Amino acid sequence: MLSYFDNNATTRVAPEAADAVGECLREYWGNPSSPHGFGSRVGRLMDEARSGVAELMGVSPREVVFTSGGTESINAAIASAVRMQPGKRHVVTSAVEHSAVMNCCRQLERRGYRVTWLPVDGEGRLEAAQVEESIGEETALVSVMHANNETGVIFPVEEIAAVCRRRKAWLHVDAVQAAGKMPIELGRWGVDMASVSGHKLHGPKGTGALYIRSGIPFEPWVVGGHQERGRRGGTENVAGIVGFGRAARLALERLPAMAARVRGMRDEIERRIRESVAGVARNGAREPRLPNTVNLSFAGVDSEAMVMMLDEAGICVSSGSACTTGSTAPSHVLTAMGISAERARSSLRLSLSVETTEAEVEHLMRHLPRIVEKLRDWSPARWAERAAAGSWAGGGAR
Ligand SMILES: Cc1ncc(COP(=O)(O)O)c(C=O)c1O
């Protein structure tokens, strides 16, 4: 049995979205820019997908540009905001952003821009007042995430947008983890740009969207033909876009299930782990938090070992975000929250989806407490205790 608790890394493509992709590849393979009826039909499928994605983001379809994913949308938004305001050389972001935003900002720093990296508190929270204090005449852009991929902690985007409007700074929101997991109304809140990704909400990989509020000047990042009303060149990934649109509509329909059933399962997992395993601490605020995410530290246990042993039992989880896995550095998100390197290295992220079943939860609970116990039993501290107590059998070399 495979139990999947890594939905913040990626999600399974919904069967309805996969069917839409397949049908598009087989039947509607025309070029949406073609003047003939066959091409126009494909264009209409894209219009339909654009409305679905726009509805999910709470914006108008004309404000949606399709891209290759969250990373491209983020790059395009940040690059355009600074290019369109050449006199302004200051950008504000937070210390817990995804590497896509962090590396765009680091690149700007290398080009002489001043970047303010706003700190978060011990629970991973950021206040709109911090953003307000950091904005000056020179500020071209504020770029913050809506929900954190590692902890699920939600930033007050509506309040931050109000602050940015008042102080006349543009706001880009990385809504990659929030879209499809909570209601978002980027247009009504007055957000200027926002990025979302198809594969985080049961759509295909390599699909994403950038919302550009109407009236915001924009310079394309991918330069080419007149596709996407001149905002992103290149013949569109039509099948992917159609699948993304289908997934966006499904995600919208399933928001109530996310808020109730998925949240309930996540809370049950958290409660049962805390009841059955000693020395467990939650990383990040209890609320406001995405309904599908929990990040826990297990005292004295190496999370990489936990991930591997759970994997052997057929259970997929993550230690920190997928993009930082492989590096030995503790998570920058947990570090920014003031969490020690030792506690950060013993952290596990469990992220659910609307597809998560009770059987998967039972599978997890059958194995996780046992694995933690076993790893604690193998720890050097335990060997030292046993050696001191003289409980090790035999002696000498074997
Ligand atoms: C918060 C956040 N932003 C951006 C991205 C990048 O999105 P994509 O994988 O579509 O490039 C991710 C993916 O993990 C993410 O979690």
CSV table of C-alpha atoms and ligand atoms in Angstrom, one decimal:
chain,number,residue,atom,x,y,z
A,1,MET,CA,0.0,0.0,0.0
A,2,LEU,CA,1.3,3.5,-0.9
A,3,SER,CA,0.2,6.3,1.5
A,4,TYR,CA,1.0,9.8,0.2
A,5,PHE,CA,1.5,12.6,2.7
A,6,ASP,CA,3.6,14.9,0.5
A,7,ASN,CA,1.0,17.0,-1.3
A,8,ASN,CA,2.8,20.3,-0.8
A,9,ALA,CA,5.6,18.9,-3.0
A,10,THR,CA,3.2,17.8,-5.7
A,11,THR,CA,-0.2,16.2,-6.1
A,12,ARG,CA,-1.6,13.4,-8.2
A,13,VAL,CA,-3.2,14.7,-11.4
A,14,ALA,CA,-7.0,14.4,-10.9
A,15,PRO,CA,-8.4,11.8,-13.3
A,16,GLU,CA,-10.8,14.4,-14.7
A,17,ALA,CA,-7.8,16.7,-15.5
A,18,ALA,CA,-5.8,13.8,-17.0
A,19,ASP,CA,-8.8,12.9,-19.2
A,20,ALA,CA,-9.0,16.6,-20.3
A,21,VAL,CA,-5.3,16.6,-21.2
A,22,GLY,CA,-5.6,13.3,-23.1
A,23,GLU,CA,-8.7,14.5,-25.1
A,24,CYS,CA,-6.9,17.7,-26.0
A,25,LEU,CA,-3.8,15.9,-27.2
A,26,ARG,CA,-5.8,13.5,-29.3
A,27,GLU,CA,-8.6,15.7,-30.6
A,28,TYR,CA,-7.8,19.4,-30.2
A,29,TRP,CA,-4.2,19.7,-31.2
A,30,GLY,CA,-4.5,22.8,-33.3
A,31,ASN,CA,-2.7,26.1,-32.7
A,32,PRO,CA,-4.9,28.5,-30.8
A,33,SER,CA,-3.4,31.4,-32.8
A,34,SER,CA,-4.4,29.9,-36.2
A,35,PRO,CA,-7.1,31.8,-38.2
A,36,HIS,CA,-9.2,28.7,-39.0
A,37,GLY,CA,-12.0,27.1,-37.1
A,38,PHE,CA,-9.9,24.2,-35.9
A,39,GLY,CA,-7.5,26.6,-34.2
A,40,SER,CA,-10.3,28.7,-32.8
A,41,ARG,CA,-11.9,25.7,-31.1
A,42,VAL,CA,-8.6,25.2,-29.3
A,43,GLY,CA,-8.6,28.9,-28.3
A,44,ARG,CA,-12.1,28.4,-26.8
A,45,LEU,CA,-10.8,25.5,-24.7
A,46,MET,CA,-8.1,27.8,-23.4
A,47,ASP,CA,-10.7,30.6,-22.7
A,48,GLU,CA,-12.6,28.1,-20.6
A,49,ALA,CA,-9.4,27.1,-18.7
A,50,ARG,CA,-8.6,30.7,-18.1
A,51,SER,CA,-12.0,31.4,-16.6
A,52,GLY,CA,-11.5,28.4,-14.2
A,53,VAL,CA,-8.1,29.6,-13.0
A,54,ALA,CA,-9.3,33.2,-12.8
A,55,GLU,CA,-12.2,32.1,-10.6
A,56,LEU,CA,-9.9,30.1,-8.3
A,57,MET,CA,-7.7,33.2,-7.8
A,58,GLY,CA,-10.6,35.7,-7.6
A,59,VAL,CA,-9.6,37.8,-10.5
A,60,SER,CA,-10.8,38.5,-14.1
A,61,PRO,CA,-9.8,36.1,-16.9
A,62,ARG,CA,-8.1,38.9,-18.8
A,63,GLU,CA,-5.7,39.3,-15.9
A,64,VAL,CA,-4.5,35.7,-16.1
A,65,VAL,CA,-1.3,34.8,-18.1
A,66,PHE,CA,-0.5,31.1,-18.5
A,67,THR,CA,3.1,30.1,-17.7
A,68,SER,CA,5.2,27.0,-17.2
A,69,GLY,CA,4.6,27.0,-13.4
A,70,GLY,CA,5.1,28.8,-10.2
A,71,THR,CA,8.8,29.5,-10.6
A,72,GLU,CA,8.3,31.1,-14.0
A,73,SER,CA,5.4,33.2,-12.8
A,74,ILE,CA,7.5,34.4,-9.8
A,75,ASN,CA,10.5,35.3,-12.0
A,76,ALA,CA,8.3,37.1,-14.5
A,77,ALA,CA,6.5,39.1,-11.8
A,78,ILE,CA,9.7,40.2,-9.9
A,79,ALA,CA,11.7,41.0,-13.1
A,80,SER,CA,8.9,43.0,-14.6
A,81,ALA,CA,8.2,45.0,-11.4
A,82,VAL,CA,11.7,46.2,-11.1
A,83,ARG,CA,12.2,46.9,-14.9
A,84,MET,CA,9.0,48.9,-15.1
A,85,GLN,CA,10.0,51.1,-12.2
A,86,PRO,CA,13.7,51.9,-12.9
A,87,GLY,CA,14.0,54.7,-10.4
A,88,LYS,CA,13.1,52.4,-7.5
A,89,ARG,CA,15.8,50.1,-6.2
A,90,HIS,CA,14.4,48.5,-3.1
A,91,VAL,CA,12.4,45.2,-2.7
A,92,VAL,CA,10.8,43.8,0.4
A,93,THR,CA,10.3,40.1,1.0
A,94,SER,CA,10.3,37.7,4.0
A,95,ALA,CA,13.0,35.4,5.3
A,96,VAL,CA,10.8,32.3,4.8
A,97,GLU,CA,10.0,32.5,1.1
A,98,HIS,CA,10.3,29.6,-1.4
A,99,SER,CA,13.7,29.4,-3.2
A,100,ALA,CA,12.1,30.9,-6.4
A,101,VAL,CA,11.5,34.2,-4.7
A,102,MET,CA,14.6,34.1,-2.5
A,103,ASN,CA,16.9,33.5,-5.5
A,104,CYS,CA,15.2,36.2,-7.6
A,105,CYS,CA,15.8,38.7,-4.7
A,106,ARG,CA,19.4,37.5,-4.2
A,107,GLN,CA,20.0,38.1,-7.9
A,108,LEU,CA,18.7,41.7,-7.5
A,109,GLU,CA,21.0,42.2,-4.5
A,110,ARG,CA,23.9,41.2,-6.7
A,111,ARG,CA,22.8,43.8,-9.2
A,112,GLY,CA,22.9,46.5,-6.5
A,113,TYR,CA,19.3,46.5,-5.3
A,114,ARG,CA,18.5,46.8,-1.6
A,115,VAL,CA,16.4,43.9,-0.3
A,116,THR,CA,14.7,43.9,3.1
A,117,TRP,CA,14.3,40.3,4.4
A,118,LEU,CA,11.5,40.6,6.9
A,119,PRO,CA,11.8,38.3,9.9
A,120,VAL,CA,9.0,36.1,11.2
A,121,ASP,CA,8.2,35.3,14.8
A,122,GLY,CA,8.7,32.0,16.6
A,123,GLU,CA,5.4,30.7,15.1
A,124,GLY,CA,6.3,31.7,11.6
A,125,ARG,CA,4.0,34.7,11.5
A,126,LEU,CA,4.5,38.0,9.7
A,127,GLU,CA,2.5,41.2,10.6
A,128,ALA,CA,1.3,43.7,8.0
A,129,ALA,CA,2.8,46.5,10.3
A,130,GLN,CA,6.3,45.0,9.6
A,131,VAL,CA,5.6,45.4,5.9
A,132,GLU,CA,4.4,49.0,6.4
A,133,GLU,CA,7.5,50.0,8.3
A,134,SER,CA,9.8,48.6,5.6
A,135,ILE,CA,8.3,50.4,2.6
A,136,GLY,CA,9.9,53.6,1.5
A,137,GLU,CA,9.9,56.0,-1.5
A,138,GLU,CA,12.5,53.7,-3.2
A,139,THR,CA,10.4,50.5,-2.8
A,140,ALA,CA,9.5,48.9,-6.2
A,141,LEU,CA,7.9,45.8,-4.9
A,142,VAL,CA,6.8,43.8,-1.9
A,143,SER,CA,6.8,40.0,-2.6
A,144,VAL,CA,5.5,37.7,0.1
A,145,MET,CA,4.0,34.2,0.1
A,146,HIS,CA,0.4,33.6,1.0
A,147,ALA,CA,1.0,30.3,2.8
A,148,ASN,CA,4.3,28.7,3.7
A,149,ASN,CA,5.1,25.4,2.0
A,150,GLU,CA,6.9,23.9,5.0
A,151,THR,CA,4.7,24.9,7.9
A,152,GLY,CA,1.4,25.9,6.2
A,153,VAL,CA,1.4,29.2,8.2
A,154,ILE,CA,-0.7,31.9,6.4
A,155,PHE,CA,0.4,35.5,6.0
A,156,PRO,CA,-2.3,38.2,6.3
A,157,VAL,CA,-2.3,39.0,2.6
A,158,GLU,CA,-5.5,41.2,2.6
A,159,GLU,CA,-4.0,43.5,5.3
A,160,ILE,CA,-0.6,43.5,3.5
A,161,ALA,CA,-2.3,44.5,0.3
A,162,ALA,CA,-4.1,47.4,2.1
A,163,VAL,CA,-0.7,48.6,3.4
A,164,CYS,CA,1.0,48.4,0.0
A,165,ARG,CA,-1.9,50.4,-1.6
A,166,ARG,CA,-1.6,53.1,1.1
A,167,ARG,CA,2.2,53.3,0.7
A,168,LYS,CA,2.1,53.0,-3.1
A,169,ALA,CA,4.3,49.9,-3.4
A,170,TRP,CA,3.3,47.1,-5.8
A,171,LEU,CA,2.5,43.7,-4.2
A,172,HIS,CA,3.3,40.3,-5.7
A,173,VAL,CA,1.9,37.3,-3.8
A,174,ASP,CA,3.3,33.7,-4.1
A,175,ALA,CA,0.0,32.0,-3.8
A,176,VAL,CA,1.4,28.6,-5.0
A,177,GLN,CA,0.5,26.8,-1.8
A,178,ALA,CA,-2.6,28.7,-0.9
A,179,ALA,CA,-4.5,28.3,-4.2
A,180,GLY,CA,-6.9,25.3,-4.0
A,181,LYS,CA,-6.4,25.0,-0.3
A,182,MET,CA,-8.3,28.1,1.0
A,183,PRO,CA,-10.5,30.7,-0.6
A,184,ILE,CA,-8.5,33.5,-2.2
A,185,GLU,CA,-9.7,36.8,-3.6
A,186,LEU,CA,-6.7,38.5,-4.9
A,187,GLY,CA,-8.6,41.0,-7.1
A,188,ARG,CA,-10.8,42.3,-4.3
A,189,TRP,CA,-7.9,42.5,-1.9
A,190,GLY,CA,-6.0,44.8,-4.3
A,191,VAL,CA,-3.0,42.5,-4.9
A,192,ASP,CA,-1.1,43.6,-8.0
A,193,MET,CA,0.4,40.3,-9.1
A,194,ALA,CA,0.2,36.7,-8.0
A,195,SER,CA,1.7,33.3,-8.9
A,196,VAL,CA,0.0,29.9,-8.9
A,197,SER,CA,1.1,26.4,-10.0
A,198,GLY,CA,-1.0,23.6,-11.6
A,199,HIS,CA,0.8,20.6,-10.1
A,200,LYS,CA,0.1,21.7,-6.5
A,201,LEU,CA,-3.7,21.4,-7.1
A,202,HIS,CA,-4.0,18.1,-9.0
A,203,GLY,CA,-3.2,19.7,-12.4
A,204,PRO,CA,-0.3,18.7,-14.6
A,205,LYS,CA,3.3,19.7,-14.0
A,206,GLY,CA,4.7,22.5,-16.1
A,207,THR,CA,1.6,24.6,-15.9
A,208,GLY,CA,1.1,27.8,-13.9
A,209,ALA,CA,-0.4,31.2,-14.0
A,210,LEU,CA,0.5,34.8,-13.3
A,211,TYR,CA,-2.2,37.2,-12.3
A,212,ILE,CA,-1.4,40.8,-13.4
A,213,ARG,CA,-3.9,43.3,-12.2
A,214,SER,CA,-5.3,45.3,-15.1
A,215,GLY,CA,-3.6,48.7,-15.3
A,216,ILE,CA,-0.2,47.4,-13.9
A,217,PRO,CA,2.5,47.9,-16.6
A,218,PHE,CA,4.2,44.6,-17.5
A,219,GLU,CA,7.2,43.6,-19.5
A,220,PRO,CA,7.2,40.0,-20.6
A,221,TRP,CA,9.8,37.7,-19.3
A,222,VAL,CA,9.5,35.2,-22.1
A,223,VAL,CA,9.7,37.3,-25.3
A,224,GLY,CA,8.3,36.0,-28.6
A,225,GLY,CA,5.0,36.1,-30.4
A,226,HIS,CA,1.8,37.9,-29.4
A,227,GLN,CA,0.5,34.9,-27.4
A,228,GLU,CA,-1.2,35.7,-24.0
A,229,ARG,CA,-2.0,39.2,-25.3
A,230,GLY,CA,1.6,40.0,-25.7
A,231,ARG,CA,2.5,39.1,-22.1
A,232,ARG,CA,4.2,35.7,-22.7
A,233,GLY,CA,5.6,34.6,-26.0
A,234,GLY,CA,5.6,31.0,-27.4
A,235,THR,CA,2.9,28.6,-28.6
A,236,GLU,CA,0.9,27.6,-25.5
A,237,ASN,CA,1.1,24.3,-23.7
A,238,VAL,CA,-2.6,23.9,-24.6
A,239,ALA,CA,-3.2,20.4,-23.2
A,240,GLY,CA,-1.5,21.3,-20.0
A,241,ILE,CA,-3.5,24.5,-19.7
A,242,VAL,CA,-6.8,22.7,-20.3
A,243,GLY,CA,-5.8,20.1,-17.6
A,244,PHE,CA,-4.9,23.0,-15.2
A,245,GLY,CA,-8.2,24.7,-15.9
A,246,ARG,CA,-10.1,21.5,-15.1
A,247,ALA,CA,-8.1,21.0,-11.9
A,248,ALA,CA,-8.7,24.6,-10.9
A,249,ARG,CA,-12.5,24.2,-11.2
A,250,LEU,CA,-12.4,20.9,-9.2
A,251,ALA,CA,-10.2,22.6,-6.5
A,252,LEU,CA,-12.8,25.4,-6.2
A,253,GLU,CA,-15.6,22.8,-5.8
A,254,ARG,CA,-13.6,20.9,-3.2
A,255,LEU,CA,-12.7,23.9,-1.0
A,256,PRO,CA,-15.4,23.0,1.5
A,257,ALA,CA,-14.0,19.4,1.7
A,258,MET,CA,-10.5,20.9,2.2
A,259,ALA,CA,-11.8,23.2,5.0
A,260,ALA,CA,-13.7,20.4,6.8
A,261,ARG,CA,-12.7,16.8,6.0
A,262,VAL,CA,-9.0,17.4,5.3
A,263,ARG,CA,-8.6,19.7,8.2
A,264,GLY,CA,-10.3,17.2,10.4
A,265,MET,CA,-7.9,14.4,9.3
A,266,ARG,CA,-4.8,16.6,9.7
A,267,ASP,CA,-5.9,17.5,13.2
A,268,GLU,CA,-6.5,13.9,14.0
A,269,ILE,CA,-3.1,12.9,12.8
A,270,GLU,CA,-1.5,15.7,14.9
A,271,ARG,CA,-3.4,14.7,18.0
A,272,ARG,CA,-2.7,10.9,17.6
A,273,ILE,CA,1.0,11.5,17.0
A,274,ARG,CA,1.2,13.7,20.1
A,275,GLU,CA,-0.7,11.1,22.2
A,276,SER,CA,1.4,8.1,21.1
A,277,VAL,CA,4.9,9.6,20.8
A,278,ALA,CA,6.7,11.6,23.5
A,279,GLY,CA,8.9,14.6,22.7
A,280,VAL,CA,6.9,15.9,19.8
A,281,ALA,CA,6.7,19.7,19.0
A,282,ARG,CA,4.7,21.5,16.3
A,283,ASN,CA,6.6,23.9,14.2
A,284,GLY,CA,4.5,26.9,13.2
A,285,ALA,CA,1.3,28.5,14.5
A,286,ARG,CA,-1.8,26.3,14.9
A,287,GLU,CA,-3.8,29.1,13.2
A,288,PRO,CA,-4.0,30.6,10.7
A,289,ARG,CA,-2.6,27.6,8.9
A,290,LEU,CA,-3.4,25.7,5.7
A,291,PRO,CA,-5.9,22.9,6.5
A,292,ASN,CA,-3.7,20.2,5.0
A,293,THR,CA,-0.3,20.8,6.5
A,294,VAL,CA,1.4,19.9,9.8
A,295,ASN,CA,5.1,20.2,10.6
A,296,LEU,CA,6.4,18.3,13.7
A,297,SER,CA,9.8,17.8,15.3
A,298,PHE,CA,10.6,14.5,17.0
A,299,ALA,CA,13.2,15.1,19.7
A,300,GLY,CA,16.4,13.1,19.2
A,301,VAL,CA,15.4,11.7,15.8
A,302,ASP,CA,17.1,12.5,12.5
A,303,SER,CA,14.3,13.4,10.0
A,304,GLU,CA,16.2,12.0,6.9
A,305,ALA,CA,16.3,8.6,8.6
A,306,MET,CA,12.5,8.9,9.4
A,307,VAL,CA,11.7,9.8,5.8
A,308,MET,CA,13.7,6.7,4.6
A,309,MET,CA,12.1,4.3,7.1
A,310,LEU,CA,8.6,5.6,6.4
A,311,ASP,CA,9.4,5.2,2.7
A,312,GLU,CA,10.3,1.6,3.2
A,313,ALA,CA,6.9,1.1,4.8
A,314,GLY,CA,5.3,2.7,1.7
A,315,ILE,CA,4.6,6.1,3.3
A,316,CYS,CA,5.7,9.3,1.5
A,317,VAL,CA,6.5,12.3,3.7
A,318,SER,CA,9.0,15.1,3.5
A,319,SER,CA,11.6,16.6,5.8
A,320,GLY,CA,11.4,20.3,5.0
A,321,SER,CA,10.5,21.3,1.5
A,322,ALA,CA,11.4,19.1,-1.5
A,323,CYS,CA,13.6,21.8,-3.0
A,324,THR,CA,15.9,21.9,0.1
A,325,THR,CA,16.0,18.2,0.5
A,326,GLY,CA,19.5,16.9,-0.4
A,327,SER,CA,21.3,19.8,1.3
A,328,THR,CA,22.5,19.2,4.8
A,329,ALA,CA,21.6,22.7,6.0
A,330,PRO,CA,18.6,22.8,8.3
A,331,SER,CA,15.5,24.4,6.8
A,332,HIS,CA,15.8,28.1,6.3
A,333,VAL,CA,12.1,28.5,7.3
A,334,LEU,CA,12.5,26.8,10.6
A,335,THR,CA,15.8,28.6,11.2
A,336,ALA,CA,14.1,32.0,10.6
A,337,MET,CA,11.6,31.0,13.2
A,338,GLY,CA,14.4,30.8,15.8
A,339,ILE,CA,14.2,27.0,15.9
A,340,SER,CA,17.5,25.3,16.7
A,341,ALA,CA,19.4,23.4,14.0
A,342,GLU,CA,18.9,20.2,16.0
A,343,ARG,CA,15.1,20.6,16.2
A,344,ALA,CA,15.0,21.6,12.6
A,345,ARG,CA,16.9,18.5,11.5
A,346,SER,CA,14.3,16.3,13.4
A,347,SER,CA,11.3,17.9,11.6
A,348,LEU,CA,8.8,16.1,9.4
A,349,ARG,CA,6.2,17.7,7.1
A,350,LEU,CA,3.0,15.9,6.5
A,351,SER,CA,0.8,17.4,3.8
A,352,LEU,CA,-2.6,15.9,2.9
A,353,SER,CA,-5.0,16.5,0.0
A,354,VAL,CA,-8.7,15.9,-0.8
A,355,GLU,CA,-7.7,12.5,-1.9
A,356,THR,CA,-6.2,11.4,1.4
A,357,THR,CA,-8.1,8.5,2.9
A,358,GLU,CA,-8.7,7.1,6.4
A,359,ALA,CA,-6.9,4.0,5.4
A,360,GLU,CA,-3.7,6.1,4.6
A,361,VAL,CA,-4.0,7.7,8.0
A,362,GLU,CA,-4.2,4.3,9.7
A,363,HIS,CA,-1.2,3.1,7.7
A,364,LEU,CA,0.8,6.1,8.9
A,365,MET,CA,-0.2,5.6,12.5
A,366,ARG,CA,0.7,1.9,12.4
A,367,HIS,CA,4.2,2.8,11.4
A,368,LEU,CA,5.3,6.2,12.6
A,369,PRO,CA,5.3,5.7,16.4
A,370,ARG,CA,7.2,2.4,15.9
A,371,ILE,CA,9.8,4.0,13.6
A,372,VAL,CA,10.4,6.9,16.0
A,373,GLU,CA,10.8,4.5,18.9
A,374,LYS,CA,13.3,2.4,16.8
A,375,LEU,CA,15.4,5.4,15.7
A,376,ARG,CA,15.5,6.6,19.3
A,377,ASP,CA,16.6,3.2,20.4
A,378,TRP,CA,19.5,3.3,17.9
A,379,SER,CA,20.6,6.8,18.8
A,380,PRO,CA,24.2,7.2,20.1
A,381,ALA,CA,22.8,8.7,23.3
A,382,ARG,CA,20.9,5.5,24.0
A,383,TRP,CA,24.0,3.4,23.3
A,384,ALA,CA,25.9,5.5,25.8
A,385,GLU,CA,23.1,5.0,28.4
A,386,ARG,CA,23.2,1.3,27.8
A,387,ALA,CA,27.0,1.1,28.0
A,388,ALA,CA,26.9,3.1,31.3
A,389,ALA,CA,24.3,0.8,32.7
A,390,GLY,CA,26.5,-2.2,31.6
A,391,SER,CA,23.5,-3.7,29.7
A,392,TRP,CA,25.5,-4.4,26.5
A,393,ALA,CA,26.0,-8.1,26.1
A,394,GLY,CA,29.6,-9.4,25.7
A,395,GLY,CA,32.6,-7.3,25.0
A,396,GLY,CA,35.7,-7.1,22.9
A,397,ALA,CA,36.0,-7.2,19.2
A,398,ARG,CA,33.8,-9.4,17.1
B,1,LIG,C1,5.5,28.4,-2.0
B,1,LIG,C2,6.0,27.9,-3.3
B,1,LIG,N1,6.3,28.8,-4.3
B,1,LIG,C3,6.8,28.4,-5.5
B,1,LIG,C4,7.0,27.1,-5.8
B,1,LIG,C5,7.4,26.7,-7.2
B,1,LIG,O1,6.4,26.2,-8.0
B,1,LIG,P1,6.7,25.3,-9.3
B,1,LIG,O2,7.1,24.0,-8.8
B,1,LIG,O3,5.4,25.3,-10.0
B,1,LIG,O4,7.8,26.0,-10.1
B,1,LIG,C6,6.7,26.1,-4.9
B,1,LIG,C7,6.9,24.7,-5.1
B,1,LIG,O5,7.3,23.9,-4.2
B,1,LIG,C8,6.2,26.5,-3.6
B,1,LIG,O6,5.9,25.7,-2.6
